[in-house]
PDB file of C-alpha atoms in Angstrom:
ATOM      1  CA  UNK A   1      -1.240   3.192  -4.188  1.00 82.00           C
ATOM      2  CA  UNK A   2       2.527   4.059  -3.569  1.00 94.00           C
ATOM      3  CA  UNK A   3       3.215   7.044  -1.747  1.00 96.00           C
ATOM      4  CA  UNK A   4       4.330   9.181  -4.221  1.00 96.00           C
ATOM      5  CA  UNK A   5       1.036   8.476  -6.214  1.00 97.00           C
ATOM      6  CA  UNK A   6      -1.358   9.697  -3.273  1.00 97.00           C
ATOM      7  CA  UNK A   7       0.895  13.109  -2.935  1.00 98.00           C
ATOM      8  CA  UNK A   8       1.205  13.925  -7.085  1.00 98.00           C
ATOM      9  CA  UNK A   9      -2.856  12.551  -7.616  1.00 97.00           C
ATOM     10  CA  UNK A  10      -4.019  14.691  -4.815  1.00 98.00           C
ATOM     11  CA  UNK A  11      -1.997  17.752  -5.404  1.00 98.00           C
ATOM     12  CA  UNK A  12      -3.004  17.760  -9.309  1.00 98.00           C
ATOM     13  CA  UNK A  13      -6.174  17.159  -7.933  1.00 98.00           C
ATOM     14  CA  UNK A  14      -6.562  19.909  -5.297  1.00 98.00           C
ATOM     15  CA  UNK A  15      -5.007  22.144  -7.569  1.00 98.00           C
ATOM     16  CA  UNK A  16      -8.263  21.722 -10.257  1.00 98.00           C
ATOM     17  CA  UNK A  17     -10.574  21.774  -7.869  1.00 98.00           C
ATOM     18  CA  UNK A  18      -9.204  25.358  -5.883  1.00 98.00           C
ATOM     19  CA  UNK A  19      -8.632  26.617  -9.540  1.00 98.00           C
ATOM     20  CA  UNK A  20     -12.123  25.810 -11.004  1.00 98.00           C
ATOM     21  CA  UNK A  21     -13.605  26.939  -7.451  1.00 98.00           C
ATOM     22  CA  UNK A  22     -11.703  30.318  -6.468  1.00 98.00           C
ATOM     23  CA  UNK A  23     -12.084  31.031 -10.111  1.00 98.00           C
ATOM     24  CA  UNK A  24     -15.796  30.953 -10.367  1.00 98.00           C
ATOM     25  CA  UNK A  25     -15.720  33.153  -7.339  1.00 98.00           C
ATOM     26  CA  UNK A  26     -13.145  35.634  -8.814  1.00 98.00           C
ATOM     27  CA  UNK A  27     -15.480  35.665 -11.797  1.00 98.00           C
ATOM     28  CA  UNK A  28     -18.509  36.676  -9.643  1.00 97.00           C
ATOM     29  CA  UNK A  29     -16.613  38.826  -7.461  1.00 96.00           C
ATOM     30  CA  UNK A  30     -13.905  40.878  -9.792  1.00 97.00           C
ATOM     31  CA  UNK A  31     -14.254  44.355 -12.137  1.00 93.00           C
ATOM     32  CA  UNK A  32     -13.912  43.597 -15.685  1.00 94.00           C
ATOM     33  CA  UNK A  33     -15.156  40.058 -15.188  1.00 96.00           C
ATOM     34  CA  UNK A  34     -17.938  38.441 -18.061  1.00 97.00           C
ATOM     35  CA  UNK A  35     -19.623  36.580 -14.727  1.00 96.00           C
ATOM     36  CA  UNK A  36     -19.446  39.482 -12.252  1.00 96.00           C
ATOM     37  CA  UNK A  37     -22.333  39.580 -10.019  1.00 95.00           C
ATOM     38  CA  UNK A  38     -23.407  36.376 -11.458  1.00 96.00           C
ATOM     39  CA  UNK A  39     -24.616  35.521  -7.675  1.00 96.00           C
ATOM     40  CA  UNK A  40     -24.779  32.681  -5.302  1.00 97.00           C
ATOM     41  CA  UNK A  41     -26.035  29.972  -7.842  1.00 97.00           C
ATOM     42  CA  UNK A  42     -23.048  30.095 -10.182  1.00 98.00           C
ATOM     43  CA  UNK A  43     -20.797  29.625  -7.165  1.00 98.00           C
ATOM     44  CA  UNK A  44     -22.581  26.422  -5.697  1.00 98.00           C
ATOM     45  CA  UNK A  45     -22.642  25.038  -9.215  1.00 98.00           C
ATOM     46  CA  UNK A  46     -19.105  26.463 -10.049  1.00 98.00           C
ATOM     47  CA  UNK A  47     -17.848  24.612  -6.827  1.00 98.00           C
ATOM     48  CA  UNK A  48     -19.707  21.132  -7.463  1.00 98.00           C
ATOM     49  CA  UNK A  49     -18.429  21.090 -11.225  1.00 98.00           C
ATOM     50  CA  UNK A  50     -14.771  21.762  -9.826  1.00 98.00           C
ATOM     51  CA  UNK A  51     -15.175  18.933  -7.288  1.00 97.00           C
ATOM     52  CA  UNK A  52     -16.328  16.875 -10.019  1.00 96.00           C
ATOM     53  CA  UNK A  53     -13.559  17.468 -12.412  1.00 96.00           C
ATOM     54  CA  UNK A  54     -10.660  17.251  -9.786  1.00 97.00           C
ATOM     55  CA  UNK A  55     -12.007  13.984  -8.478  1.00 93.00           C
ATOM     56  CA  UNK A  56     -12.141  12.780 -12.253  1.00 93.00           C
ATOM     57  CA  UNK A  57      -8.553  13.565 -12.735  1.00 95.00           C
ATOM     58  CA  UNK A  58      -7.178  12.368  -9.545  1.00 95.00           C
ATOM     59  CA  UNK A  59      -8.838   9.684  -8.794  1.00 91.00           C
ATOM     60  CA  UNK A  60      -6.927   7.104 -10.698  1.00 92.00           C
ATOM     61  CA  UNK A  61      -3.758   8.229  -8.569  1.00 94.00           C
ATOM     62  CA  UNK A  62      -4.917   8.547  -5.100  1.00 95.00           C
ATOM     63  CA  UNK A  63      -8.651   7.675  -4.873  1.00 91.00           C
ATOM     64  CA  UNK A  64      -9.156  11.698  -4.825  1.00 93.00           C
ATOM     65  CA  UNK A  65      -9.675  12.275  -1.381  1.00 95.00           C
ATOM     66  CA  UNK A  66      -9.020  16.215  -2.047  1.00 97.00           C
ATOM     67  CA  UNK A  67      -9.724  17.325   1.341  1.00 98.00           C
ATOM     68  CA  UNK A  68      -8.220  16.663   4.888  1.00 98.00           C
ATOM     69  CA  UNK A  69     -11.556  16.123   6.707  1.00 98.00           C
ATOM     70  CA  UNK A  70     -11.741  13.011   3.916  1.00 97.00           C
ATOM     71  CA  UNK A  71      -8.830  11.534   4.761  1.00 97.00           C
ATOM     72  CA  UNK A  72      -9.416  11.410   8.760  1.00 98.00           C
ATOM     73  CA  UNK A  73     -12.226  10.173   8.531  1.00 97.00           C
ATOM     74  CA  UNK A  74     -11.481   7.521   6.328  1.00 95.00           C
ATOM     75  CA  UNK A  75      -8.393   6.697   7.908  1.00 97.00           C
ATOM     76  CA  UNK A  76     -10.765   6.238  11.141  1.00 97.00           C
ATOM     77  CA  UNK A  77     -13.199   3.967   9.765  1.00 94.00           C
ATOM     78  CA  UNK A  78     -10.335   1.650   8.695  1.00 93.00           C
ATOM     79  CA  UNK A  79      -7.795   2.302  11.649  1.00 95.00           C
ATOM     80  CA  UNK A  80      -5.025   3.379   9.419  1.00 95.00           C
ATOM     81  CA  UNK A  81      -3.468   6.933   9.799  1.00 97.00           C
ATOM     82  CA  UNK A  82      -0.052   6.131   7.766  1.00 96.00           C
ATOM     83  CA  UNK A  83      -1.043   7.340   4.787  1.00 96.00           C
ATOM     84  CA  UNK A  84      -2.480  11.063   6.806  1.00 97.00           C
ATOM     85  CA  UNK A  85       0.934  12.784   6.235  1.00 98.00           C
ATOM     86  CA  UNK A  86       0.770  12.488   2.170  1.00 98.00           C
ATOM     87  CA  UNK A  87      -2.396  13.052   1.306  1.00 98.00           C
ATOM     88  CA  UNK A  88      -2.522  16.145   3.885  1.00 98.00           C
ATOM     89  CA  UNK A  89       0.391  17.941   2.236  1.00 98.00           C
ATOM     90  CA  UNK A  90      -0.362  17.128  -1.246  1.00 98.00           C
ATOM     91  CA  UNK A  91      -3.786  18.360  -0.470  1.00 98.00           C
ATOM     92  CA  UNK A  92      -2.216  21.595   0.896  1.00 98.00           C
ATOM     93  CA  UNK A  93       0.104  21.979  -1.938  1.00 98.00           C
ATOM     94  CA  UNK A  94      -2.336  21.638  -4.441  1.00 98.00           C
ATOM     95  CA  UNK A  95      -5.130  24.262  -2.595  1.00 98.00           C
ATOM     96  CA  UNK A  96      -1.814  26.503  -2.705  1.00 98.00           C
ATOM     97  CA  UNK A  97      -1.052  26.052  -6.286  1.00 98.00           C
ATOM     98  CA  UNK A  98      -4.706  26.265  -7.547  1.00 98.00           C
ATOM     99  CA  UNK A  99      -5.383  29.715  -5.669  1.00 98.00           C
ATOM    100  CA  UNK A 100      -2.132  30.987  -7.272  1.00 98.00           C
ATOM    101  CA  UNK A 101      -3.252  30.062 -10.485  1.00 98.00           C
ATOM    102  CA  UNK A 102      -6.348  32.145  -9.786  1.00 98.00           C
ATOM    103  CA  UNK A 103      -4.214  34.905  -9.265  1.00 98.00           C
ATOM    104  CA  UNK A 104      -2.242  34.583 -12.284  1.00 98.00           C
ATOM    105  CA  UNK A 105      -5.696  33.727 -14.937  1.00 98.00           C
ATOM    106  CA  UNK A 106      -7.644  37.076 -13.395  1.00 98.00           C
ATOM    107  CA  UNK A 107      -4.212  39.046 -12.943  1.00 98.00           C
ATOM    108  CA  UNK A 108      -5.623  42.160 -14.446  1.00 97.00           C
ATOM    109  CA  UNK A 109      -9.140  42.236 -12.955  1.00 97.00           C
ATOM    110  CA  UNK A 110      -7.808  41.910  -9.342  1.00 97.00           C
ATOM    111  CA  UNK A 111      -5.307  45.281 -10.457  1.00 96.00           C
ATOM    112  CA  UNK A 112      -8.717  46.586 -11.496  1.00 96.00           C
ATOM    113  CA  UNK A 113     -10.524  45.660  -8.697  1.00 96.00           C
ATOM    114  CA  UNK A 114      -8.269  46.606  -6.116  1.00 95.00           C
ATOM    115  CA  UNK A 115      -7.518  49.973  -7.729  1.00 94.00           C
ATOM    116  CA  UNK A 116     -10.400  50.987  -7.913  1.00 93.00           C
ATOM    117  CA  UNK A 117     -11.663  53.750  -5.105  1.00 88.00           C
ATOM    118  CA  UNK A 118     -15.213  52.922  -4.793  1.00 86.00           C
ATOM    119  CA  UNK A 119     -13.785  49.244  -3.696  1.00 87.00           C
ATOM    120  CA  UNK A 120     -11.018  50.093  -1.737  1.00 82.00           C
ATOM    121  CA  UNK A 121     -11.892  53.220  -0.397  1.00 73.00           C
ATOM    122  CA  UNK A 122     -10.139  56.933  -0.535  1.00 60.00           C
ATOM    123  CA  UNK A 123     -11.617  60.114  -2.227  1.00 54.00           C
ATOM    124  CA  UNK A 124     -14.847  59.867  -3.716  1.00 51.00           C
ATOM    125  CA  UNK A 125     -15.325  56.604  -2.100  1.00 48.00           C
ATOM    126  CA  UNK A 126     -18.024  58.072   0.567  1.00 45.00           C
ATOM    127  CA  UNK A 127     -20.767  55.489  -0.274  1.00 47.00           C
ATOM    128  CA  UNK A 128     -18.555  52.386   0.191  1.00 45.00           C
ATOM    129  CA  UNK A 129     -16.549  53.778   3.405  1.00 44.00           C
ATOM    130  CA  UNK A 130     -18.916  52.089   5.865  1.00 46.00           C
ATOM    131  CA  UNK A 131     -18.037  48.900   3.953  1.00 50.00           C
ATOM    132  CA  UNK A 132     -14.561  49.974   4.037  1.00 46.00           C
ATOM    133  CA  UNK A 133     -14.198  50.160   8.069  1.00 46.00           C
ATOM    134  CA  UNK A 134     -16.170  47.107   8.373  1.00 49.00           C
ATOM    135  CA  UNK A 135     -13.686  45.392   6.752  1.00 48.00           C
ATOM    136  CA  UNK A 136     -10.597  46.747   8.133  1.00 48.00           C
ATOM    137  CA  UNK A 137     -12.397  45.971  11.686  1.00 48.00           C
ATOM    138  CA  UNK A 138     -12.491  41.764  10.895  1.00 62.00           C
ATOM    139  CA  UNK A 139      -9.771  42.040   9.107  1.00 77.00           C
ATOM    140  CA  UNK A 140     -10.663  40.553   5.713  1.00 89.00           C
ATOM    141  CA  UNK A 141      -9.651  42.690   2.710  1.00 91.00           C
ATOM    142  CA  UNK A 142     -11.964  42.931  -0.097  1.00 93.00           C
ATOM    143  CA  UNK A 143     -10.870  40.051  -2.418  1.00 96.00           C
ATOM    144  CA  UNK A 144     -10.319  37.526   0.446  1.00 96.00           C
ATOM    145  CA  UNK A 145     -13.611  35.611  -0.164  1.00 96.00           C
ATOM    146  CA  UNK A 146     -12.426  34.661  -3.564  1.00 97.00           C
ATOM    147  CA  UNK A 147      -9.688  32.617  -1.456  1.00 98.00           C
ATOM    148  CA  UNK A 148     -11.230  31.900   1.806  1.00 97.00           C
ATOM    149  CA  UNK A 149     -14.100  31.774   3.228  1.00 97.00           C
ATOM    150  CA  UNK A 150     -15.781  34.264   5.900  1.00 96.00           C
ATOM    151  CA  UNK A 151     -18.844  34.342   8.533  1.00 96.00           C
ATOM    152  CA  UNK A 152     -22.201  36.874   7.421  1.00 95.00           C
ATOM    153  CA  UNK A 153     -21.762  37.029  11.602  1.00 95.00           C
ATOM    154  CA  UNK A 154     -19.149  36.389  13.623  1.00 95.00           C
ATOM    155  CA  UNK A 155     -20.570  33.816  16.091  1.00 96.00           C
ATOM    156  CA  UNK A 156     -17.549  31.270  16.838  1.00 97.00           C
ATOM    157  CA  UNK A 157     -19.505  28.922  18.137  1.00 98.00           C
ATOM    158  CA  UNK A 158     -22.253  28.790  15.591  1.00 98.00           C
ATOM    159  CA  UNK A 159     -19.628  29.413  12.778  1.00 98.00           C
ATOM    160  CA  UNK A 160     -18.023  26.467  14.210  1.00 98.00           C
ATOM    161  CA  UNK A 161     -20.791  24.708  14.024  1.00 98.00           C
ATOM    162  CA  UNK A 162     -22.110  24.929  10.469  1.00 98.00           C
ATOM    163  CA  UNK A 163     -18.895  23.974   9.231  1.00 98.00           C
ATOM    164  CA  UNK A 164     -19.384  20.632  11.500  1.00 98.00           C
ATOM    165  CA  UNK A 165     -22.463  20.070  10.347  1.00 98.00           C
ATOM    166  CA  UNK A 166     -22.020  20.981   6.373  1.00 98.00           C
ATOM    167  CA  UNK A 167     -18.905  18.612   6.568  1.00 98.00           C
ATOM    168  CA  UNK A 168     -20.335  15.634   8.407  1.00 98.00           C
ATOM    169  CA  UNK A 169     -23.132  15.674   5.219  1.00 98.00           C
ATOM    170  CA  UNK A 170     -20.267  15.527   2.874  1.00 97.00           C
ATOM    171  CA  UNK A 171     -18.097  12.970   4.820  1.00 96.00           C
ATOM    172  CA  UNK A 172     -21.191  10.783   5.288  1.00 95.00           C
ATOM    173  CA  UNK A 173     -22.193  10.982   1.516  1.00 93.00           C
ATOM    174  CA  UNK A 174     -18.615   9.962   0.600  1.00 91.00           C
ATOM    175  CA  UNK A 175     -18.347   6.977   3.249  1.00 91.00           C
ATOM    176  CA  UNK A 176     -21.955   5.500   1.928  1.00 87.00           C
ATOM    177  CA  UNK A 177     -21.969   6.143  -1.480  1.00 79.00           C
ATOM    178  CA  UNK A 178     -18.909   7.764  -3.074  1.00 52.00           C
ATOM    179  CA  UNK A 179     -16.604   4.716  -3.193  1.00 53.00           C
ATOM    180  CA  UNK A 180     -15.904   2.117  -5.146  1.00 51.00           C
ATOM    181  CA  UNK A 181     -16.506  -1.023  -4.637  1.00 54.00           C
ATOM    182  CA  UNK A 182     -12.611  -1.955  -3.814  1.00 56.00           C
ATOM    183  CA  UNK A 183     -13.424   0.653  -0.966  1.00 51.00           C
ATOM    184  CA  UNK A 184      -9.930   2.876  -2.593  1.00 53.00           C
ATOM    185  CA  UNK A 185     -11.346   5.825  -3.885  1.00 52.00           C
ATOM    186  CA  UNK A 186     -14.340   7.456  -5.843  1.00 54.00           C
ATOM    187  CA  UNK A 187     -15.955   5.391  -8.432  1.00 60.00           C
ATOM    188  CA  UNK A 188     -17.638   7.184 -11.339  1.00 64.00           C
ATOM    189  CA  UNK A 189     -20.982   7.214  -9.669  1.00 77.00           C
ATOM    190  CA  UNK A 190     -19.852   8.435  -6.719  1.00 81.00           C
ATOM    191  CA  UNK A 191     -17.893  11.033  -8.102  1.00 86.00           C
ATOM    192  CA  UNK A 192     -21.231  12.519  -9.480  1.00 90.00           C
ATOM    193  CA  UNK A 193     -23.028  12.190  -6.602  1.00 90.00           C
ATOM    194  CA  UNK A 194     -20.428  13.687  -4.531  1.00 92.00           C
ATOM    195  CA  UNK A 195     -20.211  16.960  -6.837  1.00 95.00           C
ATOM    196  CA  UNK A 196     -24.244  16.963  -6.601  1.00 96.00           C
ATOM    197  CA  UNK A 197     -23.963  16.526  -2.148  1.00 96.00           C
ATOM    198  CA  UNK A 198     -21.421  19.887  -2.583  1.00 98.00           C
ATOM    199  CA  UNK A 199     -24.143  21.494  -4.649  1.00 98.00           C
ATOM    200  CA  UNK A 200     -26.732  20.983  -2.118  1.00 98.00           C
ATOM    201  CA  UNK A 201     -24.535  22.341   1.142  1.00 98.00           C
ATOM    202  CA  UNK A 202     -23.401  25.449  -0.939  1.00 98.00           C
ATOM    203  CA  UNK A 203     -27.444  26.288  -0.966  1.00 98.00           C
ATOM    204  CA  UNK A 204     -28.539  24.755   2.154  1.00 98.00           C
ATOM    205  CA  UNK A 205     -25.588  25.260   4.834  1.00 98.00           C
ATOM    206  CA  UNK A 206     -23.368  28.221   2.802  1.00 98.00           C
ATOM    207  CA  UNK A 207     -25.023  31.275   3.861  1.00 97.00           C
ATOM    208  CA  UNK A 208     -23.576  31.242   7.331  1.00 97.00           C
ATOM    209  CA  UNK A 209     -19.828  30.806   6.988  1.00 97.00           C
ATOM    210  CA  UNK A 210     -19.320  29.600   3.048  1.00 97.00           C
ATOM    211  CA  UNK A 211     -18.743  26.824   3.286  1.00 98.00           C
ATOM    212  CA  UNK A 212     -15.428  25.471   3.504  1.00 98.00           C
ATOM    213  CA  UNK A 213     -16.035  22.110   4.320  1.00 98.00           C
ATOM    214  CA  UNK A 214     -12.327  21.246   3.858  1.00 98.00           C
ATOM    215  CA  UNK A 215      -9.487  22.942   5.521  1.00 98.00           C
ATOM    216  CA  UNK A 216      -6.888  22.940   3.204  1.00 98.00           C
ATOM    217  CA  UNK A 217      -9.583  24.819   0.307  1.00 98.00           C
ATOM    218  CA  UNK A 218      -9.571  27.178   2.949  1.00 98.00           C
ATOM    219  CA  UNK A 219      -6.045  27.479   4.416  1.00 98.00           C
ATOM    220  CA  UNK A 220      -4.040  27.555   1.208  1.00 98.00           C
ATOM    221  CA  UNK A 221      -5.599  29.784  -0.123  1.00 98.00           C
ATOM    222  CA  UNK A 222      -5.380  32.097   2.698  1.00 98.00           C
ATOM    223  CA  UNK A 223      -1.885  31.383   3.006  1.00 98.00           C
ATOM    224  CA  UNK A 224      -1.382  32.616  -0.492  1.00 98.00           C
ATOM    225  CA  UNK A 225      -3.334  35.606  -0.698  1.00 97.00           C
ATOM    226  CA  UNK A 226      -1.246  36.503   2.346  1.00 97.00           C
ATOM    227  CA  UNK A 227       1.782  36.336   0.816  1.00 97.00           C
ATOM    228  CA  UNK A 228       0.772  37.549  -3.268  1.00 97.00           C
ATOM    229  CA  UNK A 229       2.117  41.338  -4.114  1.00 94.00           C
ATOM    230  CA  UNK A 230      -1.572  41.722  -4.315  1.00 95.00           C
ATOM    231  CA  UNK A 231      -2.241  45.888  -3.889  1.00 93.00           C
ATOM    232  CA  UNK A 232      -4.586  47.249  -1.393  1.00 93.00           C
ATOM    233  CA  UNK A 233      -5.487  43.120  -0.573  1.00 94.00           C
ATOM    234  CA  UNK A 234      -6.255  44.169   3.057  1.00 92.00           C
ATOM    235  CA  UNK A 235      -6.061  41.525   5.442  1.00 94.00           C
ATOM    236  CA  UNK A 236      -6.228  37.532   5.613  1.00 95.00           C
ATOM    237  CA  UNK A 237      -8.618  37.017   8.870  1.00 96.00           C
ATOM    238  CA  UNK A 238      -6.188  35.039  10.861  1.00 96.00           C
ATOM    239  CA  UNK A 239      -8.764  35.339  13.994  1.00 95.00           C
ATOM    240  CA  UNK A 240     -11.194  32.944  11.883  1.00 96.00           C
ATOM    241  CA  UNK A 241      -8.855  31.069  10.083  1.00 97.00           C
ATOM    242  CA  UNK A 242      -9.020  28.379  13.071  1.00 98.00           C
ATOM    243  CA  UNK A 243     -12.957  27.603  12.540  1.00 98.00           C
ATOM    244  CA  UNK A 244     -12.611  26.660   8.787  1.00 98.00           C
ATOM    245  CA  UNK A 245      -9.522  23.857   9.572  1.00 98.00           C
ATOM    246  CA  UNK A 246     -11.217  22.524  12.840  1.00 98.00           C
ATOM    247  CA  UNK A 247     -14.801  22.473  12.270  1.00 98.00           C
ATOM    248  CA  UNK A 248     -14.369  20.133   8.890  1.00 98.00           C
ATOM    249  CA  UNK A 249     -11.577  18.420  10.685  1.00 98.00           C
ATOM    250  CA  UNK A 250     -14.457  17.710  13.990  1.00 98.00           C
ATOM    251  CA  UNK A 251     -16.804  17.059  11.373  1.00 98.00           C
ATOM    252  CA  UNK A 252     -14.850  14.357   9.179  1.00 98.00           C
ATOM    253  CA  UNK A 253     -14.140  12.433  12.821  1.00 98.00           C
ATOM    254  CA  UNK A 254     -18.164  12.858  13.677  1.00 98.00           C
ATOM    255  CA  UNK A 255     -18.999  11.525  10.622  1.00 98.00           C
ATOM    256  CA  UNK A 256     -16.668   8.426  10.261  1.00 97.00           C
ATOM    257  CA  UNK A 257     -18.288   7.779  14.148  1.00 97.00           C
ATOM    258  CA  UNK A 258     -21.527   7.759  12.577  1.00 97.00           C
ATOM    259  CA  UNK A 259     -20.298   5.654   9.650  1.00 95.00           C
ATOM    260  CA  UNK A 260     -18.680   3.103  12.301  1.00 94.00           C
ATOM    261  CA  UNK A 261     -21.495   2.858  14.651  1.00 96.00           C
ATOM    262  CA  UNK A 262     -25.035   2.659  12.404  1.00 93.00           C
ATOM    263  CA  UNK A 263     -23.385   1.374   8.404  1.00 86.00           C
ATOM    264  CA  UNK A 264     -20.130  -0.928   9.439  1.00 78.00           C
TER     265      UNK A 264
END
């Protein structure tokens, strides 16, 4: 794979996979949405179907890596970091693009949303003004989960920690099972199962933190709704941003160790 594959395949490919995955959120979360409320279950499916199609589409290209913590760890279990550069920034390109593509398919409901008092706050807002202070005191606004993810309690160290141990499933799933047999990339089972591993941390490890499980998913996004003309968007979270790009980071490296030591 030439170097220009990796960064298009993995861009195109991060791109689907923040598009189909903020956008099932968005569609839970937003006014004026067919899916709102839809709950927790359509977002750990919407996620693994997303991770599924992106790793469909980009696969052929770059072996569909799609997420930093991936791409350490793989480039640790075969002592070869030359390719880290591309496939980071095409991964971080692509989570950008995606979540601004969010933006732009749910344009009106996030006007709606954010307009709206009983969300936001203001006059005749009284039952939602607890909700209101709470958020302004983490600083995440009130669409931010459909970008980034967020802790149910803020506990660094156990925040930190689920996203460790949620990403060292995934890694290890992808280094035993999810490639092909030329060891380049996801083959078709794998691709499947991989989706299906997703599935399973969004209900089993996503309560705590969401589960990034991949810091770019998580940083792009945030970078983006930081810098859309969204109104009344509130704040990114900067203060937690840290624990969603190290702990899958930590986790990848933990989990190519493991790979190394008890499968190589």
């Amino acid at each position: 794979m030439s170097s220009s594959d990796i960064f298009i395949g993995e861009t195109i490919g991060t791109a689907i996979l923040i598009l189909l995955g903020g956008g099932v959120c968005a569609a839970v979360t937003l006014k004026a949405s067919k899916a709102r409320n839809a709950g927790w279950l359509a977002i750990t499916f919407g996620w693994g179907f997303a991770v599924l199609t992106a790793v469909y589409t980009s696969a052929p290209l770059s072996g569909a890596h799609l997420n930093p913590a991936v791409t350490l760890a793989l480039a640790i279990k075969d002592n070869d970091f030359s390719n880290l550069p591309v496939y980071w920034g095409g991964q971080l390109l692509g989570a950008m693009i995606g979540a601004s593509l969010v933006w732009l398919a749910y344009y009106g409901q996030f006007h709606a949303h954010l307009t709206d008092k009983e969300i936001v706050g203001g006059p005749g807002a009284q039952a939602t003004a607890a909700k209101a202070v709470e958020a302004e005191e983490t600083g995440a606004g009130p669409v931010l989960g459909i970008f980034s993810t967020g802790p149910e309690i803020r506990n660094a160290l156990q925040n930190l920690a689920t996203e460790i141990i949620g990403t060292v499933v995934l890694v290890l799933a992808v280094l035993t099972q999810g490639l092909n047999d030329k060891g380049n990339g996801l083959g078709t089972l794998g691709a499947l199962i991989t989706a299906l591993v997703v599935v399973s941390i969004g209900l089993s490890l996503g309560g705590p933190t969401g589960y990034a499980i991949n810091p770019a998913r998580d940083l792009g996004p945030r970078i983006v709704h930081a810098l859309l003309p969204l109104p009344n968007k509130g704040g990114s979270d900067w203060s937690y941003a840290w624990i969603p790009v190290a702990g899958p980071l930590i986790g990848g490296a933990i989990a190519a160790g493991i790979y190394n030591v008890a499968f190589a």
